Amino acid sequence: GKKNVQESEQEAAAPSRTQRGGQKNVQAAKEVPKEDPELSDDEAGAGKKRGRKAKEDQASKKNGAEPEEKKSKQEEETIDYGCDKENKKGEKWNLKISTWNVAGLRAWVKKNGIDYVKEEDADIICFQETKCPENKVPAEAKVDGYHTYWVNGVKDGYAGVALYTKEKPLNVSYGINNKEHDEEGRVITAEYEKFYLVTTYVPNSGQGLKTLSKRMSWDEIFRNYLKELDAKKPVILCGDLNVAHEEIDLANPKTNTKSAGFTKEERENMTALLKEGFVDSFRQLYPGKTGCYTFWSYLGAARSRNTGWRLDYFVVSERLMDSVCDVAIRSKVLGSDHCPCTLFLHV
């Protein structure tokens, strides 16, 4: 087996499908509006983010407000985890895939994040930034009915991706065949009968764009990797791509042109990927829809103001787009500074 790669399988019966169209109550956070957000830095920013959040929570308590992740019972939103929409061929969905950057699996479990897995009841669920090798995964994160696959980096508590899937894939591989990038544990590829599923946590370009050159290297290698897969079978790419592609994809484009995630170089590389026969499925379905974000800084109560970024995507091969019924952004689901996204399609 490969170093730093773990795989486990749980053979129990799949959970009931009755939840698929049902409605679940989740509580939205009550916050006090403040400043604009900043994109958290993958490496150095993790500790600072926690420090900022602690200060923010302390300040909020003084003002009599609840911290962001402490769910206020005064505000409650209802989420429909089903989908009534049909694809362009007039078909209802028969495959549901979800993706979520959990910003640390162990912390996410403590915030009852696993409840979402049961409520969404997706056929495939992908997690990014798990920061947790399989031998340290809490027992609560194990869900009956899913085969689970994990990859983590050489550096403990950094990056990491996981795949939960009800149907056992034909094959599972890790990385993008590049030693430098694969040491960080950023990609799992699962081959199914009709498609490849690739889930990834793309490198952040860092505070002050200190790792932008590394990101440029990643983008080219990863694009070529996806093209090779696409030549064999259609591809469904999901995860935290760490780029807001167009101005519509973040709340404050004018002030973030030098920020990681919205540089000219990163945006051009996303365009280059789409020109290779891939489609940003959400934006294809909702070309002019504003305010659709998947990440909000913990700074300044950005989430309650919806001052965010759309960094999490389902990018599909062009020939799969007509099979897509819908893409849902679960902005009311808490537990991380990102929210989950769900793809419904018929394959």
GROMACS .gro file of C-alpha atoms in nm:
model
  347
    1GLY     CA    1   0.000   0.000   0.000
    2LYS     CA    2   0.096   0.364  -0.032
    3LYS     CA    3   0.252   0.553   0.254
    4ASN     CA    4   0.016   0.785   0.443
    5VAL     CA    5  -0.289   0.645   0.268
    6GLN     CA    6  -0.555   0.454   0.456
    7GLU     CA    7  -0.868   0.283   0.337
    8SER     CA    8  -1.151   0.126   0.531
    9GLU     CA    9  -1.479  -0.026   0.434
   10GLN     CA   10  -1.798  -0.058   0.634
   11GLU     CA   11  -2.029  -0.320   0.494
   12ALA     CA   12  -2.343  -0.249   0.697
   13ALA     CA   13  -2.673  -0.196   0.521
   14ALA     CA   14  -2.734   0.144   0.365
   15PRO     CA   15  -2.949   0.384   0.569
   16SER     CA   16  -3.311   0.443   0.478
   17ARG     CA   17  -3.378   0.657   0.172
   18THR     CA   18  -3.690   0.806   0.329
   19GLN     CA   19  -3.500   1.115   0.438
   20ARG     CA   20  -3.413   1.214   0.083
   21GLY     CA   21  -3.708   1.440   0.022
   22GLY     CA   22  -3.775   1.523   0.384
   23GLN     CA   23  -3.722   1.855   0.554
   24LYS     CA   24  -3.483   1.908   0.842
   25ASN     CA   25  -3.454   2.198   1.080
   26VAL     CA   26  -3.113   2.352   1.127
   27GLN     CA   27  -3.044   2.662   1.328
   28ALA     CA   28  -2.873   2.960   1.174
   29ALA     CA   29  -2.619   3.160   1.369
   30LYS     CA   30  -2.705   3.499   1.513
   31GLU     CA   31  -2.425   3.748   1.461
   32VAL     CA   32  -2.339   4.118   1.479
   33PRO     CA   33  -2.233   4.276   1.144
   34LYS     CA   34  -1.880   4.415   1.125
   35GLU     CA   35  -1.591   4.422   0.874
   36ASP     CA   36  -1.522   4.253   0.539
   37PRO     CA   37  -1.379   3.899   0.541
   38GLU     CA   38  -1.039   3.784   0.427
   39LEU     CA   39  -0.956   3.449   0.270
   40SER     CA   40  -0.801   3.223   0.533
   41ASP     CA   41  -0.447   3.111   0.455
   42ASP     CA   42  -0.408   2.737   0.423
   43GLU     CA   43  -0.091   2.718   0.627
   44ALA     CA   44  -0.011   3.013   0.853
   45GLY     CA   45  -0.371   3.130   0.870
   46ALA     CA   46  -0.508   2.824   1.047
   47GLY     CA   47  -0.377   2.923   1.389
   48LYS     CA   48  -0.458   3.290   1.333
   49LYS     CA   49  -0.811   3.198   1.229
   50ARG     CA   50  -0.866   3.016   1.557
   51GLY     CA   51  -0.719   3.309   1.749
   52ARG     CA   52  -0.939   3.558   1.568
   53LYS     CA   53  -1.245   3.345   1.629
   54ALA     CA   54  -1.173   3.327   2.003
   55LYS     CA   55  -1.144   3.707   2.018
   56GLU     CA   56  -1.459   3.745   1.811
   57ASP     CA   57  -1.652   3.507   2.037
   58GLN     CA   58  -1.530   3.698   2.343
   59ALA     CA   59  -1.638   4.030   2.191
   60SER     CA   60  -1.974   3.885   2.093
   61LYS     CA   61  -2.038   3.766   2.448
   62LYS     CA   62  -1.976   4.119   2.576
   63ASN     CA   63  -2.239   4.244   2.333
   64GLY     CA   64  -2.479   3.976   2.447
   65ALA     CA   65  -2.464   3.791   2.116
   66GLU     CA   66  -2.397   3.425   2.054
   67PRO     CA   67  -2.068   3.324   1.885
   68GLU     CA   68  -2.107   3.217   1.523
   69GLU     CA   69  -2.090   2.839   1.575
   70LYS     CA   70  -2.312   2.847   1.884
   71LYS     CA   71  -2.645   2.796   1.717
   72SER     CA   72  -2.908   3.044   1.833
   73LYS     CA   73  -3.253   2.897   1.890
   74GLN     CA   74  -3.412   3.231   1.808
   75GLU     CA   75  -3.344   3.185   1.437
   76GLU     CA   76  -3.430   2.863   1.261
   77GLU     CA   77  -3.416   2.771   0.895
   78THR     CA   78  -3.573   2.476   0.721
   79ILE     CA   79  -3.366   2.288   0.464
   80ASP     CA   80  -3.515   2.058   0.205
   81TYR     CA   81  -3.251   1.798   0.126
   82GLY     CA   82  -3.447   1.664  -0.169
   83CYS     CA   83  -3.470   1.783  -0.530
   84ASP     CA   84  -3.774   1.797  -0.757
   85LYS     CA   85  -3.594   1.937  -1.061
   86GLU     CA   86  -3.530   1.738  -1.377
   87ASN     CA   87  -3.228   1.749  -1.603
   88LYS     CA   88  -3.235   1.862  -1.967
   89LYS     CA   89  -3.337   1.512  -2.071
   90GLY     CA   90  -3.643   1.524  -1.845
   91GLU     CA   91  -3.498   1.278  -1.593
   92LYS     CA   92  -3.523   1.287  -1.213
   93TRP     CA   93  -3.202   1.241  -1.018
   94ASN     CA   94  -3.072   0.899  -0.920
   95LEU     CA   95  -2.733   1.005  -0.783
   96LYS     CA   96  -2.662   1.256  -0.508
   97ILE     CA   97  -2.309   1.375  -0.430
   98SER     CA   98  -2.211   1.619  -0.155
   99THR     CA   99  -1.886   1.800  -0.081
  100TRP     CA  100  -1.776   1.993   0.229
  101ASN     CA  101  -1.454   2.152   0.352
  102VAL     CA  102  -1.492   2.071   0.721
  103ALA     CA  103  -1.186   2.271   0.837
  104GLY     CA  104  -1.073   1.992   1.070
  105LEU     CA  105  -1.273   1.671   1.102
  106ARG     CA  106  -1.232   1.630   1.477
  107ALA     CA  107  -1.353   1.983   1.551
  108TRP     CA  108  -1.635   1.937   1.299
  109VAL     CA  109  -1.753   1.618   1.474
  110LYS     CA  110  -1.770   1.807   1.804
  111LYS     CA  111  -2.001   2.058   1.634
  112ASN     CA  112  -2.237   1.771   1.539
  113GLY     CA  113  -2.126   1.787   1.177
  114ILE     CA  114  -2.198   1.418   1.134
  115ASP     CA  115  -2.572   1.495   1.168
  116TYR     CA  116  -2.550   1.650   0.823
  117VAL     CA  117  -2.421   1.325   0.672
  118LYS     CA  118  -2.729   1.144   0.798
  119GLU     CA  119  -2.970   1.420   0.698
  120GLU     CA  120  -2.833   1.476   0.349
  121ASP     CA  121  -2.813   1.098   0.297
  122ALA     CA  122  -2.602   1.139  -0.017
  123ASP     CA  123  -2.475   0.846  -0.221
  124ILE     CA  124  -2.125   0.994  -0.211
  125ILE     CA  125  -1.991   1.251   0.036
  126CYS     CA  126  -1.649   1.414   0.001
  127PHE     CA  127  -1.469   1.602   0.276
  128GLN     CA  128  -1.171   1.833   0.246
  129GLU     CA  129  -0.925   1.975   0.498
  130THR     CA  130  -0.990   1.683   0.731
  131LYS     CA  131  -0.653   1.733   0.908
  132CYS     CA  132  -0.699   1.383   1.046
  133PRO     CA  133  -0.542   1.049   0.949
  134GLU     CA  134  -0.776   0.752   0.960
  135ASN     CA  135  -0.626   0.609   1.277
  136LYS     CA  136  -0.732   0.927   1.459
  137VAL     CA  137  -1.083   0.953   1.316
  138PRO     CA  138  -1.339   0.976   1.601
  139ALA     CA  139  -1.580   0.684   1.632
  140GLU     CA  140  -1.870   0.926   1.580
  141ALA     CA  141  -1.748   0.996   1.225
  142LYS     CA  142  -1.806   0.637   1.118
  143VAL     CA  143  -2.145   0.600   0.947
  144ASP     CA  144  -2.306   0.267   0.866
  145GLY     CA  145  -2.360   0.197   0.499
  146TYR     CA  146  -2.056   0.384   0.364
  147HIS     CA  147  -1.722   0.260   0.239
  148THR     CA  148  -1.467   0.521   0.351
  149TYR     CA  149  -1.134   0.621   0.200
  150TRP     CA  150  -0.880   0.862   0.350
  151VAL     CA  151  -0.565   1.037   0.240
  152ASN     CA  152  -0.351   1.266   0.452
  153GLY     CA  153  -0.027   1.451   0.411
  154VAL     CA  154   0.315   1.381   0.553
  155LYS     CA  155   0.265   1.684   0.779
  156ASP     CA  156   0.027   1.589   1.059
  157GLY     CA  157  -0.286   1.799   1.106
  158TYR     CA  158  -0.266   1.954   0.759
  159ALA     CA  159  -0.482   1.923   0.446
  160GLY     CA  160  -0.634   1.576   0.400
  161VAL     CA  161  -0.934   1.447   0.203
  162ALA     CA  162  -1.194   1.177   0.270
  163LEU     CA  163  -1.451   0.994   0.059
  164TYR     CA  164  -1.767   0.827   0.190
  165THR     CA  165  -1.949   0.618  -0.070
  166LYS     CA  166  -2.241   0.378  -0.049
  167GLU     CA  167  -2.141   0.192  -0.365
  168LYS     CA  168  -1.792   0.048  -0.357
  169PRO     CA  169  -1.589   0.205  -0.641
  170LEU     CA  170  -1.427  -0.009  -0.909
  171ASN     CA  171  -1.095   0.149  -0.815
  172VAL     CA  172  -0.964   0.419  -0.580
  173SER     CA  173  -0.638   0.610  -0.624
  174TYR     CA  174  -0.466   0.889  -0.436
  175GLY     CA  175  -0.284   1.199  -0.557
  176ILE     CA  176  -0.209   1.331  -0.906
  177ASN     CA  177   0.113   1.141  -0.980
  178ASN     CA  178   0.334   1.425  -0.857
  179LYS     CA  179   0.554   1.365  -0.552
  180GLU     CA  180   0.570   1.725  -0.428
  181HIS     CA  181   0.195   1.778  -0.431
  182ASP     CA  182   0.098   1.424  -0.334
  183GLU     CA  183   0.291   1.450  -0.007
  184GLU     CA  184   0.019   1.689   0.112
  185GLY     CA  185  -0.276   1.451   0.072
  186ARG     CA  186  -0.505   1.656  -0.152
  187VAL     CA  187  -0.681   1.424  -0.398
  188ILE     CA  188  -0.885   1.104  -0.400
  189THR     CA  189  -1.009   0.961  -0.732
  190ALA     CA  190  -1.282   0.696  -0.734
  191GLU     CA  191  -1.370   0.514  -1.054
  192TYR     CA  192  -1.732   0.407  -1.102
  193GLU     CA  193  -1.893   0.233  -1.397
  194LYS     CA  194  -1.998   0.551  -1.576
  195PHE     CA  195  -1.768   0.824  -1.440
  196TYR     CA  196  -1.465   0.923  -1.235
  197LEU     CA  197  -1.526   1.110  -0.910
  198VAL     CA  198  -1.235   1.334  -0.810
  199THR     CA  199  -1.241   1.519  -0.481
  200THR     CA  200  -0.972   1.771  -0.401
  201TYR     CA  201  -0.848   2.034  -0.160
  202VAL     CA  202  -0.657   2.273  -0.388
  203PRO     CA  203  -0.353   2.451  -0.237
  204ASN     CA  204  -0.415   2.803  -0.113
  205SER     CA  205  -0.182   3.069  -0.256
  206GLY     CA  206  -0.109   3.193   0.095
  207GLN     CA  207  -0.099   3.522   0.277
  208GLY     CA  208   0.084   3.774   0.063
  209LEU     CA  209   0.059   3.520  -0.222
  210LYS     CA  210   0.376   3.357  -0.090
  211THR     CA  211   0.285   3.018  -0.241
  212LEU     CA  212   0.131   3.143  -0.566
  213SER     CA  213   0.408   2.981  -0.775
  214LYS     CA  214   0.338   2.646  -0.610
  215ARG     CA  215  -0.031   2.694  -0.686
  216MET     CA  216   0.046   2.768  -1.052
  217SER     CA  217   0.241   2.442  -1.071
  218TRP     CA  218  -0.048   2.253  -0.912
  219ASP     CA  219  -0.306   2.403  -1.148
  220GLU     CA  220  -0.123   2.288  -1.460
  221ILE     CA  221  -0.047   1.938  -1.332
  222PHE     CA  222  -0.399   1.890  -1.199
  223ARG     CA  223  -0.556   2.015  -1.523
  224ASN     CA  224  -0.355   1.761  -1.722
  225TYR     CA  225  -0.451   1.487  -1.474
  226LEU     CA  226  -0.821   1.565  -1.523
  227LYS     CA  227  -0.782   1.572  -1.901
  228GLU     CA  228  -0.629   1.224  -1.893
  229LEU     CA  229  -0.923   1.092  -1.691
  230ASP     CA  230  -1.176   1.268  -1.913
  231ALA     CA  231  -1.033   1.090  -2.217
  232LYS     CA  232  -1.143   0.759  -2.059
  233LYS     CA  233  -1.471   0.844  -1.881
  234PRO     CA  234  -1.666   1.157  -1.784
  235VAL     CA  235  -1.534   1.330  -1.472
  236ILE     CA  236  -1.711   1.480  -1.171
  237LEU     CA  237  -1.469   1.705  -0.983
  238CYS     CA  238  -1.576   1.838  -0.645
  239GLY     CA  239  -1.418   2.011  -0.351
  240ASP     CA  240  -1.253   2.331  -0.234
  241LEU     CA  241  -1.089   2.470  -0.548
  242ASN     CA  242  -0.969   2.781  -0.361
  243VAL     CA  243  -1.070   3.022  -0.637
  244ALA     CA  244  -1.361   3.256  -0.690
  245HIS     CA  245  -1.373   3.239  -1.069
  246GLU     CA  246  -1.561   3.558  -1.158
  247GLU     CA  247  -1.655   3.881  -0.980
  248ILE     CA  248  -2.002   3.740  -0.915
  249ASP     CA  249  -1.839   3.466  -0.705
  250LEU     CA  250  -1.735   3.686  -0.413
  251ALA     CA  251  -1.893   3.973  -0.224
  252ASN     CA  252  -1.603   4.219  -0.255
  253PRO     CA  253  -1.419   4.165  -0.585
  254LYS     CA  254  -1.275   4.516  -0.613
  255THR     CA  255  -1.078   4.495  -0.288
  256ASN     CA  256  -0.955   4.137  -0.332
  257THR     CA  257  -0.770   4.137  -0.665
  258LYS     CA  258  -0.442   4.071  -0.481
  259SER     CA  259  -0.594   3.820  -0.238
  260ALA     CA  260  -0.535   3.445  -0.255
  261GLY     CA  261  -0.829   3.294  -0.438
  262PHE     CA  262  -0.904   3.591  -0.662
  263THR     CA  263  -0.578   3.673  -0.836
  264LYS     CA  264  -0.572   3.712  -1.213
  265GLU     CA  265  -0.348   3.405  -1.238
  266GLU     CA  266  -0.578   3.175  -1.039
  267ARG     CA  267  -0.887   3.293  -1.223
  268GLU     CA  268  -0.719   3.245  -1.562
  269ASN     CA  269  -0.622   2.891  -1.465
  270MET     CA  270  -0.982   2.814  -1.374
  271THR     CA  271  -1.087   2.948  -1.715
  272ALA     CA  272  -0.821   2.728  -1.877
  273LEU     CA  273  -0.966   2.421  -1.705
  274LEU     CA  274  -1.317   2.500  -1.826
  275LYS     CA  275  -1.186   2.545  -2.181
  276GLU     CA  276  -1.063   2.184  -2.174
  277GLY     CA  277  -1.417   2.047  -2.186
  278PHE     CA  278  -1.535   2.101  -1.828
  279VAL     CA  279  -1.830   2.297  -1.687
  280ASP     CA  280  -1.884   2.483  -1.359
  281SER     CA  281  -2.221   2.316  -1.305
  282PHE     CA  282  -2.365   2.564  -1.053
  283ARG     CA  283  -2.284   2.870  -1.264
  284GLN     CA  284  -2.411   2.697  -1.578
  285LEU     CA  285  -2.749   2.650  -1.406
  286TYR     CA  286  -2.751   2.990  -1.234
  287PRO     CA  287  -2.549   3.228  -1.457
  288GLY     CA  288  -2.665   3.554  -1.302
  289LYS     CA  289  -2.748   3.451  -0.947
  290THR     CA  290  -2.568   3.669  -0.694
  291GLY     CA  291  -2.491   3.616  -0.326
  292CYS     CA  292  -2.414   3.246  -0.372
  293TYR     CA  293  -2.113   3.172  -0.154
  294THR     CA  294  -1.963   2.867   0.017
  295PHE     CA  295  -1.698   3.027   0.241
  296TRP     CA  296  -1.717   3.310   0.495
  297SER     CA  297  -1.434   3.434   0.713
  298TYR     CA  298  -1.480   3.401   1.088
  299LEU     CA  299  -1.385   3.769   1.102
  300GLY     CA  300  -1.650   4.034   1.130
  301ALA     CA  301  -1.960   3.814   1.136
  302ALA     CA  302  -1.915   3.775   0.762
  303ARG     CA  303  -2.153   3.483   0.745
  304SER     CA  304  -2.457   3.666   0.881
  305ARG     CA  305  -2.388   3.947   0.633
  306ASN     CA  306  -2.326   3.692   0.356
  307THR     CA  307  -1.993   3.856   0.278
  308GLY     CA  308  -1.845   3.545   0.128
  309TRP     CA  309  -1.667   3.363  -0.153
  310ARG     CA  310  -1.776   3.073  -0.375
  311LEU     CA  311  -1.474   2.843  -0.347
  312ASP     CA  312  -1.640   2.501  -0.354
  313TYR     CA  313  -1.751   2.354  -0.685
  314PHE     CA  314  -1.887   2.067  -0.885
  315VAL     CA  315  -1.700   2.083  -1.216
  316VAL     CA  316  -1.823   1.818  -1.461
  317SER     CA  317  -1.726   1.698  -1.807
  318GLU     CA  318  -1.929   1.882  -2.071
  319ARG     CA  319  -2.098   1.561  -2.181
  320LEU     CA  320  -2.233   1.512  -1.827
  321MET     CA  321  -2.392   1.855  -1.793
  322ASP     CA  322  -2.723   1.752  -1.953
  323SER     CA  323  -2.748   1.483  -1.683
  324VAL     CA  324  -2.734   1.740  -1.400
  325CYS     CA  325  -3.066   1.814  -1.229
  326ASP     CA  326  -2.946   2.073  -0.977
  327VAL     CA  327  -2.663   2.198  -0.758
  328ALA     CA  328  -2.756   2.315  -0.408
  329ILE     CA  329  -2.544   2.534  -0.181
  330ARG     CA  330  -2.629   2.446   0.182
  331SER     CA  331  -2.544   2.787   0.325
  332LYS     CA  332  -2.754   2.732   0.639
  333VAL     CA  333  -2.560   2.421   0.743
  334LEU     CA  334  -2.305   2.518   1.009
  335GLY     CA  335  -1.997   2.343   1.142
  336SER     CA  336  -1.716   2.500   0.936
  337ASP     CA  337  -1.621   2.828   0.770
  338HIS     CA  338  -1.733   2.655   0.448
  339CYS     CA  339  -2.078   2.509   0.384
  340PRO     CA  340  -2.164   2.188   0.200
  341CYS     CA  341  -2.273   2.174  -0.164
  342THR     CA  342  -2.479   1.898  -0.325
  343LEU     CA  343  -2.504   1.778  -0.685
  344PHE     CA  344  -2.813   1.596  -0.811
  345LEU     CA  345  -2.784   1.413  -1.143
  346HIS     CA  346  -2.911   1.114  -1.340
  347VAL     CA  347  -2.648   0.869  -1.462
   0.00000   0.00000   0.00000
